[in-house]
Amino acid sequence: MSLRRVATLPQDGPGTVRVPLVGPAVCAGFPSPADDFLEGALELPRWLVPNPPATFLMQVRGESMRGAGIFDRDLACVDRSLLPQHDSVVVAVVDALLSCKRYRIEGNTPRLAFDNPDLPAFAVDEASEVEIWGVVRFTIRWHVARGRLA
């Protein structure tokens, strides 16, 4: 087994890039992270963000994706340049509600699903207005309590 230090991983260009953090706004047909919805930015290593202009971060709320290892208050890094494949985790706008779901293809029909067996199935009927907003590349999660500092 060979381990590589993060410092020796390949990089394309500068060492870090600024990735916008999109606020909790929900808007129908939200085409891209507009400045009105930005809450700031995080600097991330360039090798984590291959397409910075198409990438943003957003905070996940709820437990609907815990089967994918995505939990309440995690930060999802979403890339709008990627096309969803079967089993991708995506951010979608469903009837004007922004949501993180599992993208599944059953036969020739794309579907969105929760990744939590405790939640009921999520059906997207043909009357629903759905837009895939981007594919989740990775998430960032705190592994320590986020309460007050001692």
PDB file of N, CA and C in Angstrom, residues 24-128:
ATOM      1  N   PRO A  24     -29.434  29.948   2.406  1.00  0.00           N
ATOM      2  CA  PRO A  24     -30.555  29.015   2.502  1.00  0.00           C
ATOM      3  C   PRO A  24     -31.754  29.376   1.636  1.00  0.00           C
ATOM      4  N   ALA A  25     -31.604  30.330   0.733  1.00  0.00           N
ATOM      5  CA  ALA A  25     -32.739  30.765  -0.078  1.00  0.00           C
ATOM      6  C   ALA A  25     -33.253  29.644  -0.967  1.00  0.00           C
ATOM      7  N   VAL A  26     -34.557  29.592  -1.120  1.00  0.00           N
ATOM      8  CA  VAL A  26     -35.199  28.633  -2.016  1.00  0.00           C
ATOM      9  C   VAL A  26     -35.917  29.447  -3.078  1.00  0.00           C
ATOM     10  N   CYS A  27     -35.595  29.187  -4.331  1.00  0.00           N
ATOM     11  CA  CYS A  27     -36.180  29.964  -5.416  1.00  0.00           C
ATOM     12  C   CYS A  27     -36.442  29.049  -6.599  1.00  0.00           C
ATOM     13  N   ALA A  28     -37.610  29.105  -7.179  1.00  0.00           N
ATOM     14  CA  ALA A  28     -37.945  28.266  -8.336  1.00  0.00           C
ATOM     15  C   ALA A  28     -37.056  28.620  -9.515  1.00  0.00           C
ATOM     16  N   GLY A  29     -36.531  27.611 -10.160  1.00  0.00           N
ATOM     17  CA  GLY A  29     -35.726  27.824 -11.349  1.00  0.00           C
ATOM     18  C   GLY A  29     -34.445  28.571 -11.103  1.00  0.00           C
ATOM     19  N   PHE A  30     -33.887  28.490  -9.908  1.00  0.00           N
ATOM     20  CA  PHE A  30     -32.667  29.187  -9.526  1.00  0.00           C
ATOM     21  C   PHE A  30     -31.527  28.717 -10.434  1.00  0.00           C
ATOM     22  N   PRO A  31     -31.106  29.481 -11.446  1.00  0.00           N
ATOM     23  CA  PRO A  31     -30.176  28.979 -12.445  1.00  0.00           C
ATOM     24  C   PRO A  31     -28.724  28.895 -12.002  1.00  0.00           C
ATOM     25  N   SER A  32     -28.297  29.752 -11.093  1.00  0.00           N
ATOM     26  CA  SER A  32     -26.915  29.726 -10.621  1.00  0.00           C
ATOM     27  C   SER A  32     -26.861  30.499  -9.316  1.00  0.00           C
ATOM     28  N   PRO A  33     -25.786  30.304  -8.534  1.00  0.00           N
ATOM     29  CA  PRO A  33     -25.690  31.037  -7.276  1.00  0.00           C
ATOM     30  C   PRO A  33     -25.539  32.534  -7.526  1.00  0.00           C
ATOM     31  N   ALA A  34     -26.605  33.267  -7.366  1.00  0.00           N
ATOM     32  CA  ALA A  34     -26.579  34.711  -7.570  1.00  0.00           C
ATOM     33  C   ALA A  34     -25.967  35.401  -6.365  1.00  0.00           C
ATOM     34  N   ASP A  35     -25.394  36.576  -6.578  1.00  0.00           N
ATOM     35  CA  ASP A  35     -24.753  37.311  -5.487  1.00  0.00           C
ATOM     36  C   ASP A  35     -25.706  37.585  -4.337  1.00  0.00           C
ATOM     37  N   ASP A  36     -27.003  37.737  -4.618  1.00  0.00           N
ATOM     38  CA  ASP A  36     -27.982  38.007  -3.566  1.00  0.00           C
ATOM     39  C   ASP A  36     -28.075  36.868  -2.557  1.00  0.00           C
ATOM     40  N   PHE A  37     -27.640  35.660  -2.942  1.00  0.00           N
ATOM     41  CA  PHE A  37     -27.786  34.492  -2.093  1.00  0.00           C
ATOM     42  C   PHE A  37     -26.463  34.014  -1.514  1.00  0.00           C
ATOM     43  N   LEU A  38     -25.385  34.747  -1.759  1.00  0.00           N
ATOM     44  CA  LEU A  38     -24.081  34.332  -1.261  1.00  0.00           C
ATOM     45  C   LEU A  38     -23.923  34.701   0.203  1.00  0.00           C
ATOM     46  N   GLU A  39     -23.385  33.781   0.984  1.00  0.00           N
ATOM     47  CA  GLU A  39     -23.116  34.032   2.399  1.00  0.00           C
ATOM     48  C   GLU A  39     -21.633  34.161   2.670  1.00  0.00           C
ATOM     49  N   GLY A  40     -20.810  34.046   1.661  1.00  0.00           N
ATOM     50  CA  GLY A  40     -19.376  34.116   1.830  1.00  0.00           C
ATOM     51  C   GLY A  40     -18.712  33.108   0.920  1.00  0.00           C
ATOM     52  N   ALA A  41     -17.496  32.735   1.261  1.00  0.00           N
ATOM     53  CA  ALA A  41     -16.760  31.768   0.451  1.00  0.00           C
ATOM     54  C   ALA A  41     -15.757  31.046   1.335  1.00  0.00           C
ATOM     55  N   LEU A  42     -15.370  29.863   0.911  1.00  0.00           N
ATOM     56  CA  LEU A  42     -14.318  29.096   1.569  1.00  0.00           C
ATOM     57  C   LEU A  42     -13.193  28.882   0.577  1.00  0.00           C
ATOM     58  N   GLU A  43     -11.966  28.890   1.054  1.00  0.00           N
ATOM     59  CA  GLU A  43     -10.843  28.548   0.190  1.00  0.00           C
ATOM     60  C   GLU A  43     -10.598  27.060   0.318  1.00  0.00           C
ATOM     61  N   LEU A  44     -10.601  26.376  -0.820  1.00  0.00           N
ATOM     62  CA  LEU A  44     -10.392  24.934  -0.856  1.00  0.00           C
ATOM     63  C   LEU A  44      -9.220  24.611  -1.765  1.00  0.00           C
ATOM     64  N   PRO A  45      -8.543  23.490  -1.527  1.00  0.00           N
ATOM     65  CA  PRO A  45      -7.449  23.097  -2.429  1.00  0.00           C
ATOM     66  C   PRO A  45      -7.946  22.961  -3.859  1.00  0.00           C
ATOM     67  N   ARG A  46      -7.164  23.426  -4.790  1.00  0.00           N
ATOM     68  CA  ARG A  46      -7.540  23.426  -6.215  1.00  0.00           C
ATOM     69  C   ARG A  46      -7.876  22.022  -6.711  1.00  0.00           C
ATOM     70  N   TRP A  47      -7.185  21.004  -6.215  1.00  0.00           N
ATOM     71  CA  TRP A  47      -7.433  19.641  -6.697  1.00  0.00           C
ATOM     72  C   TRP A  47      -8.800  19.101  -6.274  1.00  0.00           C
ATOM     73  N   LEU A  48      -9.447  19.737  -5.274  1.00  0.00           N
ATOM     74  CA  LEU A  48     -10.795  19.339  -4.885  1.00  0.00           C
ATOM     75  C   LEU A  48     -11.860  19.985  -5.766  1.00  0.00           C
ATOM     76  N   VAL A  49     -11.494  21.056  -6.440  1.00  0.00           N
ATOM     77  CA  VAL A  49     -12.468  21.843  -7.205  1.00  0.00           C
ATOM     78  C   VAL A  49     -11.957  21.996  -8.637  1.00  0.00           C
ATOM     79  N   PRO A  50     -12.171  20.997  -9.492  1.00  0.00           N
ATOM     80  CA  PRO A  50     -11.638  21.066 -10.851  1.00  0.00           C
ATOM     81  C   PRO A  50     -12.277  22.135 -11.732  1.00  0.00           C
ATOM     82  N   ASN A  51     -13.502  22.568 -11.411  1.00  0.00           N
ATOM     83  CA  ASN A  51     -14.169  23.572 -12.221  1.00  0.00           C
ATOM     84  C   ASN A  51     -14.738  24.672 -11.325  1.00  0.00           C
ATOM     85  N   PRO A  52     -13.897  25.568 -10.819  1.00  0.00           N
ATOM     86  CA  PRO A  52     -14.353  26.586  -9.866  1.00  0.00           C
ATOM     87  C   PRO A  52     -15.537  27.434 -10.317  1.00  0.00           C
ATOM     88  N   PRO A  53     -15.632  27.886 -11.583  1.00  0.00           N
ATOM     89  CA  PRO A  53     -16.779  28.729 -11.953  1.00  0.00           C
ATOM     90  C   PRO A  53     -18.133  28.020 -11.833  1.00  0.00           C
ATOM     91  N   ALA A  54     -18.127  26.683 -11.868  1.00  0.00           N
ATOM     92  CA  ALA A  54     -19.380  25.927 -11.812  1.00  0.00           C
ATOM     93  C   ALA A  54     -19.614  25.298 -10.443  1.00  0.00           C
ATOM     94  N   THR A  55     -18.825  25.684  -9.448  1.00  0.00           N
ATOM     95  CA  THR A  55     -18.864  25.013  -8.144  1.00  0.00           C
ATOM     96  C   THR A  55     -19.302  25.966  -7.049  1.00  0.00           C
ATOM     97  N   PHE A  56     -20.127  25.460  -6.130  1.00  0.00           N
ATOM     98  CA  PHE A  56     -20.544  26.236  -4.965  1.00  0.00           C
ATOM     99  C   PHE A  56     -20.750  25.284  -3.795  1.00  0.00           C
ATOM    100  N   LEU A  57     -20.810  25.856  -2.599  1.00  0.00           N
ATOM    101  CA  LEU A  57     -21.088  25.103  -1.377  1.00  0.00           C
ATOM    102  C   LEU A  57     -22.459  25.496  -0.857  1.00  0.00           C
ATOM    103  N   MET A  58     -23.139  24.533  -0.260  1.00  0.00           N
ATOM    104  CA  MET A  58     -24.400  24.858   0.407  1.00  0.00           C
ATOM    105  C   MET A  58     -24.545  23.966   1.626  1.00  0.00           C
ATOM    106  N   GLN A  59     -25.199  24.509   2.652  1.00  0.00           N
ATOM    107  CA  GLN A  59     -25.408  23.733   3.870  1.00  0.00           C
ATOM    108  C   GLN A  59     -26.618  22.830   3.705  1.00  0.00           C
ATOM    109  N   VAL A  60     -26.467  21.574   4.128  1.00  0.00           N
ATOM    110  CA  VAL A  60     -27.546  20.599   4.055  1.00  0.00           C
ATOM    111  C   VAL A  60     -28.352  20.673   5.340  1.00  0.00           C
ATOM    112  N   ARG A  61     -29.674  20.621   5.197  1.00  0.00           N
ATOM    113  CA  ARG A  61     -30.572  20.603   6.355  1.00  0.00           C
ATOM    114  C   ARG A  61     -31.398  19.331   6.312  1.00  0.00           C
ATOM    115  N   GLY A  62     -31.515  18.642   7.462  1.00  0.00           N
ATOM    116  CA  GLY A  62     -32.354  17.453   7.545  1.00  0.00           C
ATOM    117  C   GLY A  62     -31.567  16.159   7.483  1.00  0.00           C
ATOM    118  N   GLU A  63     -32.299  15.070   7.574  1.00  0.00           N
ATOM    119  CA  GLU A  63     -31.700  13.738   7.652  1.00  0.00           C
ATOM    120  C   GLU A  63     -32.043  12.858   6.457  1.00  0.00           C
ATOM    121  N   SER A  64     -32.537  13.442   5.364  1.00  0.00           N
ATOM    122  CA  SER A  64     -33.012  12.622   4.244  1.00  0.00           C
ATOM    123  C   SER A  64     -31.901  11.919   3.475  1.00  0.00           C
ATOM    124  N   MET A  65     -30.634  12.297   3.683  1.00  0.00           N
ATOM    125  CA  MET A  65     -29.538  11.698   2.927  1.00  0.00           C
ATOM    126  C   MET A  65     -28.523  10.980   3.812  1.00  0.00           C
ATOM    127  N   ARG A  66     -28.910  10.605   5.012  1.00  0.00           N
ATOM    128  CA  ARG A  66     -27.935   9.995   5.926  1.00  0.00           C
ATOM    129  C   ARG A  66     -27.402   8.663   5.410  1.00  0.00           C
ATOM    130  N   GLY A  67     -28.169   7.948   4.575  1.00  0.00           N
ATOM    131  CA  GLY A  67     -27.680   6.706   3.973  1.00  0.00           C
ATOM    132  C   GLY A  67     -26.503   6.945   3.042  1.00  0.00           C
ATOM    133  N   ALA A  68     -26.374   8.164   2.540  1.00  0.00           N
ATOM    134  CA  ALA A  68     -25.246   8.549   1.689  1.00  0.00           C
ATOM    135  C   ALA A  68     -24.107   9.137   2.518  1.00  0.00           C
ATOM    136  N   GLY A  69     -24.286   9.174   3.849  1.00  0.00           N
ATOM    137  CA  GLY A  69     -23.269   9.760   4.712  1.00  0.00           C
ATOM    138  C   GLY A  69     -23.335  11.271   4.754  1.00  0.00           C
ATOM    139  N   ILE A  70     -24.485  11.837   4.393  1.00  0.00           N
ATOM    140  CA  ILE A  70     -24.688  13.291   4.404  1.00  0.00           C
ATOM    141  C   ILE A  70     -25.685  13.600   5.516  1.00  0.00           C
ATOM    142  N   PHE A  71     -25.245  14.435   6.473  1.00  0.00           N
ATOM    143  CA  PHE A  71     -26.035  14.694   7.663  1.00  0.00           C
ATOM    144  C   PHE A  71     -26.394  16.174   7.792  1.00  0.00           C
ATOM    145  N   ASP A  72     -27.339  16.452   8.676  1.00  0.00           N
ATOM    146  CA  ASP A  72     -27.782  17.807   8.937  1.00  0.00           C
ATOM    147  C   ASP A  72     -26.586  18.707   9.248  1.00  0.00           C
ATOM    148  N   ARG A  73     -26.521  19.860   8.596  1.00  0.00           N
ATOM    149  CA  ARG A  73     -25.505  20.894   8.769  1.00  0.00           C
ATOM    150  C   ARG A  73     -24.185  20.610   8.052  1.00  0.00           C
ATOM    151  N   ASP A  74     -24.074  19.489   7.308  1.00  0.00           N
ATOM    152  CA  ASP A  74     -22.890  19.277   6.474  1.00  0.00           C
ATOM    153  C   ASP A  74     -22.866  20.328   5.374  1.00  0.00           C
ATOM    154  N   LEU A  75     -21.693  20.599   4.827  1.00  0.00           N
ATOM    155  CA  LEU A  75     -21.571  21.461   3.653  1.00  0.00           C
ATOM    156  C   LEU A  75     -21.400  20.569   2.430  1.00  0.00           C
ATOM    157  N   ALA A  76     -22.250  20.742   1.440  1.00  0.00           N
ATOM    158  CA  ALA A  76     -22.148  19.975   0.204  1.00  0.00           C
ATOM    159  C   ALA A  76     -21.446  20.828  -0.844  1.00  0.00           C
ATOM    160  N   CYS A  77     -20.461  20.246  -1.497  1.00  0.00           N
ATOM    161  CA  CYS A  77     -19.785  20.907  -2.607  1.00  0.00           C
ATOM    162  C   CYS A  77     -20.466  20.424  -3.889  1.00  0.00           C
ATOM    163  N   VAL A  78     -21.115  21.336  -4.591  1.00  0.00           N
ATOM    164  CA  VAL A  78     -21.945  21.006  -5.744  1.00  0.00           C
ATOM    165  C   VAL A  78     -21.296  21.538  -7.016  1.00  0.00           C
ATOM    166  N   ASP A  79     -21.196  20.672  -8.014  1.00  0.00           N
ATOM    167  CA  ASP A  79     -20.596  21.040  -9.297  1.00  0.00           C
ATOM    168  C   ASP A  79     -21.683  21.023 -10.366  1.00  0.00           C
ATOM    169  N   ARG A  80     -21.979  22.199 -10.921  1.00  0.00           N
ATOM    170  CA  ARG A  80     -23.025  22.323 -11.938  1.00  0.00           C
ATOM    171  C   ARG A  80     -22.565  21.844 -13.305  1.00  0.00           C
ATOM    172  N   SER A  81     -21.281  21.607 -13.509  1.00  0.00           N
ATOM    173  CA  SER A  81     -20.790  21.174 -14.818  1.00  0.00           C
ATOM    174  C   SER A  81     -20.902  19.661 -15.009  1.00  0.00           C
ATOM    175  N   LEU A  82     -21.188  18.920 -13.942  1.00  0.00           N
ATOM    176  CA  LEU A  82     -21.286  17.462 -14.051  1.00  0.00           C
ATOM    177  C   LEU A  82     -22.699  17.037 -14.430  1.00  0.00           C
ATOM    178  N   LEU A  83     -22.805  16.032 -15.265  1.00  0.00           N
ATOM    179  CA  LEU A  83     -24.099  15.451 -15.596  1.00  0.00           C
ATOM    180  C   LEU A  83     -24.371  14.326 -14.602  1.00  0.00           C
ATOM    181  N   PRO A  84     -25.579  14.272 -14.046  1.00  0.00           N
ATOM    182  CA  PRO A  84     -25.859  13.208 -13.086  1.00  0.00           C
ATOM    183  C   PRO A  84     -25.885  11.849 -13.760  1.00  0.00           C
ATOM    184  N   GLN A  85     -25.332  10.868 -13.077  1.00  0.00           N
ATOM    185  CA  GLN A  85     -25.356   9.479 -13.506  1.00  0.00           C
ATOM    186  C   GLN A  85     -26.222   8.707 -12.524  1.00  0.00           C
ATOM    187  N   HIS A  86     -26.594   7.484 -12.886  1.00  0.00           N
ATOM    188  CA  HIS A  86     -27.365   6.649 -11.965  1.00  0.00           C
ATOM    189  C   HIS A  86     -26.644   6.579 -10.624  1.00  0.00           C
ATOM    190  N   ASP A  87     -27.346   6.835  -9.550  1.00  0.00           N
ATOM    191  CA  ASP A  87     -26.871   6.806  -8.164  1.00  0.00           C
ATOM    192  C   ASP A  87     -26.079   8.045  -7.733  1.00  0.00           C
ATOM    193  N   SER A  88     -26.000   9.065  -8.581  1.00  0.00           N
ATOM    194  CA  SER A  88     -25.371  10.322  -8.161  1.00  0.00           C
ATOM    195  C   SER A  88     -26.203  10.962  -7.059  1.00  0.00           C
ATOM    196  N   VAL A  89     -25.544  11.716  -6.182  1.00  0.00           N
ATOM    197  CA  VAL A  89     -26.255  12.573  -5.242  1.00  0.00           C
ATOM    198  C   VAL A  89     -26.323  13.935  -5.915  1.00  0.00           C
ATOM    199  N   VAL A  90     -27.532  14.489  -5.991  1.00  0.00           N
ATOM    200  CA  VAL A  90     -27.731  15.748  -6.707  1.00  0.00           C
ATOM    201  C   VAL A  90     -28.443  16.767  -5.831  1.00  0.00           C
ATOM    202  N   VAL A  91     -28.328  18.023  -6.230  1.00  0.00           N
ATOM    203  CA  VAL A  91     -29.163  19.082  -5.685  1.00  0.00           C
ATOM    204  C   VAL A  91     -30.155  19.408  -6.794  1.00  0.00           C
ATOM    205  N   ALA A  92     -31.433  19.359  -6.454  1.00  0.00           N
ATOM    206  CA  ALA A  92     -32.485  19.586  -7.442  1.00  0.00           C
ATOM    207  C   ALA A  92     -33.493  20.591  -6.913  1.00  0.00           C
ATOM    208  N   VAL A  93     -34.152  21.271  -7.829  1.00  0.00           N
ATOM    209  CA  VAL A  93     -35.277  22.123  -7.489  1.00  0.00           C
ATOM    210  C   VAL A  93     -36.518  21.353  -7.919  1.00  0.00           C
ATOM    211  N   VAL A  94     -37.360  20.996  -6.931  1.00  0.00           N
ATOM    212  CA  VAL A  94     -38.585  20.250  -7.196  1.00  0.00           C
ATOM    213  C   VAL A  94     -39.757  21.120  -6.765  1.00  0.00           C
ATOM    214  N   ASP A  95     -40.554  21.540  -7.748  1.00  0.00           N
ATOM    215  CA  ASP A  95     -41.688  22.422  -7.471  1.00  0.00           C
ATOM    216  C   ASP A  95     -41.281  23.582  -6.573  1.00  0.00           C
ATOM    217  N   ALA A  96     -40.188  24.247  -6.934  1.00  0.00           N
ATOM    218  CA  ALA A  96     -39.676  25.445  -6.261  1.00  0.00           C
ATOM    219  C   ALA A  96     -38.985  25.163  -4.927  1.00  0.00           C
ATOM    220  N   LEU A  97     -38.779  23.893  -4.557  1.00  0.00           N
ATOM    221  CA  LEU A  97     -38.093  23.565  -3.307  1.00  0.00           C
ATOM    222  C   LEU A  97     -36.714  22.979  -3.608  1.00  0.00           C
ATOM    223  N   LEU A  98     -35.679  23.585  -3.047  1.00  0.00           N
ATOM    224  CA  LEU A  98     -34.312  23.121  -3.229  1.00  0.00           C
ATOM    225  C   LEU A  98     -34.078  21.917  -2.340  1.00  0.00           C
ATOM    226  N   SER A  99     -33.535  20.823  -2.902  1.00  0.00           N
ATOM    227  CA  SER A  99     -33.439  19.585  -2.158  1.00  0.00           C
ATOM    228  C   SER A  99     -32.242  18.763  -2.601  1.00  0.00           C
ATOM    229  N   CYS A 100     -31.692  17.996  -1.673  1.00  0.00           N
ATOM    230  CA  CYS A 100     -30.596  17.071  -1.954  1.00  0.00           C
ATOM    231  C   CYS A 100     -31.206  15.668  -2.038  1.00  0.00           C
ATOM    232  N   LYS A 101     -30.978  14.979  -3.156  1.00  0.00           N
ATOM    233  CA  LYS A 101     -31.589  13.669  -3.385  1.00  0.00           C
ATOM    234  C   LYS A 101     -30.627  12.739  -4.112  1.00  0.00           C
ATOM    235  N   ARG A 102     -30.980  11.460  -4.126  1.00  0.00           N
ATOM    236  CA  ARG A 102     -30.263  10.443  -4.896  1.00  0.00           C
ATOM    237  C   ARG A 102     -30.924  10.375  -6.279  1.00  0.00           C
ATOM    238  N   TYR A 103     -30.121  10.453  -7.343  1.00  0.00           N
ATOM    239  CA  TYR A 103     -30.624  10.385  -8.713  1.00  0.00           C
ATOM    240  C   TYR A 103     -30.573   8.928  -9.164  1.00  0.00           C
ATOM    241  N   ARG A 104     -31.720   8.392  -9.563  1.00  0.00           N
ATOM    242  CA  ARG A 104     -31.787   6.992  -9.988  1.00  0.00           C
ATOM    243  C   ARG A 104     -32.428   6.932 -11.368  1.00  0.00           C
ATOM    244  N   ILE A 105     -31.989   5.982 -12.157  1.00  0.00           N
ATOM    245  CA  ILE A 105     -32.609   5.738 -13.453  1.00  0.00           C
ATOM    246  C   ILE A 105     -33.200   4.341 -13.415  1.00  0.00           C
ATOM    247  N   GLU A 106     -34.520   4.274 -13.541  1.00  0.00           N
ATOM    248  CA  GLU A 106     -35.234   3.000 -13.546  1.00  0.00           C
ATOM    249  C   GLU A 106     -35.817   2.819 -14.931  1.00  0.00           C
ATOM    250  N   GLY A 107     -35.261   1.868 -15.688  1.00  0.00           N
ATOM    251  CA  GLY A 107     -35.629   1.744 -17.099  1.00  0.00           C
ATOM    252  C   GLY A 107     -35.066   2.944 -17.824  1.00  0.00           C
ATOM    253  N   ASN A 108     -35.917   3.732 -18.410  1.00  0.00           N
ATOM    254  CA  ASN A 108     -35.499   4.982 -19.055  1.00  0.00           C
ATOM    255  C   ASN A 108     -35.984   6.198 -18.293  1.00  0.00           C
ATOM    256  N   THR A 109     -36.497   5.973 -17.074  1.00  0.00           N
ATOM    257  CA  THR A 109     -37.107   7.056 -16.314  1.00  0.00           C
ATOM    258  C   THR A 109     -36.196   7.515 -15.177  1.00  0.00           C
ATOM    259  N   PRO A 110     -35.776   8.792 -15.191  1.00  0.00           N
ATOM    260  CA  PRO A 110     -34.998   9.301 -14.052  1.00  0.00           C
ATOM    261  C   PRO A 110     -35.913   9.549 -12.856  1.00  0.00           C
ATOM    262  N   ARG A 111     -35.418   9.273 -11.675  1.00  0.00           N
ATOM    263  CA  ARG A 111     -36.179   9.464 -10.441  1.00  0.00           C
ATOM    264  C   ARG A 111     -35.266  10.100  -9.395  1.00  0.00           C
ATOM    265  N   LEU A 112     -35.899  10.729  -8.415  1.00  0.00           N
ATOM    266  CA  LEU A 112     -35.188  11.266  -7.260  1.00  0.00           C
ATOM    267  C   LEU A 112     -35.653  10.501  -6.036  1.00  0.00           C
ATOM    268  N   ALA A 113     -34.717  10.210  -5.115  1.00  0.00           N
ATOM    269  CA  ALA A 113     -35.080   9.425  -3.938  1.00  0.00           C
ATOM    270  C   ALA A 113     -34.343   9.934  -2.710  1.00  0.00           C
ATOM    271  N   PHE A 114     -34.978   9.756  -1.554  1.00  0.00           N
ATOM    272  CA  PHE A 114     -34.290   9.978  -0.293  1.00  0.00           C
ATOM    273  C   PHE A 114     -33.259   8.870  -0.124  1.00  0.00           C
ATOM    274  N   ASP A 115     -32.273   9.093   0.688  1.00  0.00           N
ATOM    275  CA  ASP A 115     -31.313   8.043   1.023  1.00  0.00           C
ATOM    276  C   ASP A 115     -31.390   7.806   2.526  1.00  0.00           C
ATOM    277  N   ASN A 116     -32.625   7.581   2.986  1.00  0.00           N
ATOM    278  CA  ASN A 116     -32.900   7.328   4.390  1.00  0.00           C
ATOM    279  C   ASN A 116     -34.106   6.394   4.449  1.00  0.00           C
ATOM    280  N   PRO A 117     -33.918   5.154   4.925  1.00  0.00           N
ATOM    281  CA  PRO A 117     -35.026   4.200   4.930  1.00  0.00           C
ATOM    282  C   PRO A 117     -36.170   4.597   5.868  1.00  0.00           C
ATOM    283  N   ASP A 118     -35.953   5.534   6.775  1.00  0.00           N
ATOM    284  CA  ASP A 118     -37.006   5.966   7.690  1.00  0.00           C
ATOM    285  C   ASP A 118     -37.986   6.950   7.042  1.00  0.00           C
ATOM    286  N   LEU A 119     -37.668   7.414   5.843  1.00  0.00           N
ATOM    287  CA  LEU A 119     -38.527   8.389   5.166  1.00  0.00           C
ATOM    288  C   LEU A 119     -39.293   7.719   4.035  1.00  0.00           C
ATOM    289  N   PRO A 120     -40.494   8.206   3.759  1.00  0.00           N
ATOM    290  CA  PRO A 120     -41.290   7.606   2.687  1.00  0.00           C
ATOM    291  C   PRO A 120     -40.655   7.864   1.321  1.00  0.00           C
ATOM    292  N   ALA A 121     -41.040   7.048   0.349  1.00  0.00           N
ATOM    293  CA  ALA A 121     -40.529   7.213  -1.014  1.00  0.00           C
ATOM    294  C   ALA A 121     -40.897   8.596  -1.540  1.00  0.00           C
ATOM    295  N   PHE A 122     -40.048   9.152  -2.362  1.00  0.00           N
ATOM    296  CA  PHE A 122     -40.245  10.477  -2.943  1.00  0.00           C
ATOM    297  C   PHE A 122     -40.509  10.292  -4.428  1.00  0.00           C
ATOM    298  N   ALA A 123     -41.742  10.469  -4.827  1.00  0.00           N
ATOM    299  CA  ALA A 123     -42.102  10.292  -6.234  1.00  0.00           C
ATOM    300  C   ALA A 123     -42.153  11.643  -6.928  1.00  0.00           C
ATOM    301  N   VAL A 124     -41.563  11.724  -8.090  1.00  0.00           N
ATOM    302  CA  VAL A 124     -41.653  12.923  -8.916  1.00  0.00           C
ATOM    303  C   VAL A 124     -42.611  12.578 -10.040  1.00  0.00           C
ATOM    304  N   ASP A 125     -43.819  13.109  -9.941  1.00  0.00           N
ATOM    305  CA  ASP A 125     -44.780  12.796 -10.998  1.00  0.00           C
ATOM    306  C   ASP A 125     -44.548  13.715 -12.187  1.00  0.00           C
ATOM    307  N   GLU A 126     -45.198  13.404 -13.278  1.00  0.00           N
ATOM    308  CA  GLU A 126     -44.979  14.165 -14.507  1.00  0.00           C
ATOM    309  C   GLU A 126     -45.473  15.598 -14.410  1.00  0.00           C
ATOM    310  N   ALA A 127     -46.320  15.883 -13.434  1.00  0.00           N
ATOM    311  CA  ALA A 127     -46.819  17.249 -13.259  1.00  0.00           C
ATOM    312  C   ALA A 127     -45.827  18.108 -12.470  1.00  0.00           C
ATOM    313  N   SER A 128     -44.844  17.483 -11.830  1.00  0.00           N
ATOM    314  CA  SER A 128     -43.860  18.220 -11.043  1.00  0.00           C
ATOM    315  C   SER A 128     -42.865  18.924 -11.959  1.00  0.00           C
TER     316      SER A 128
END
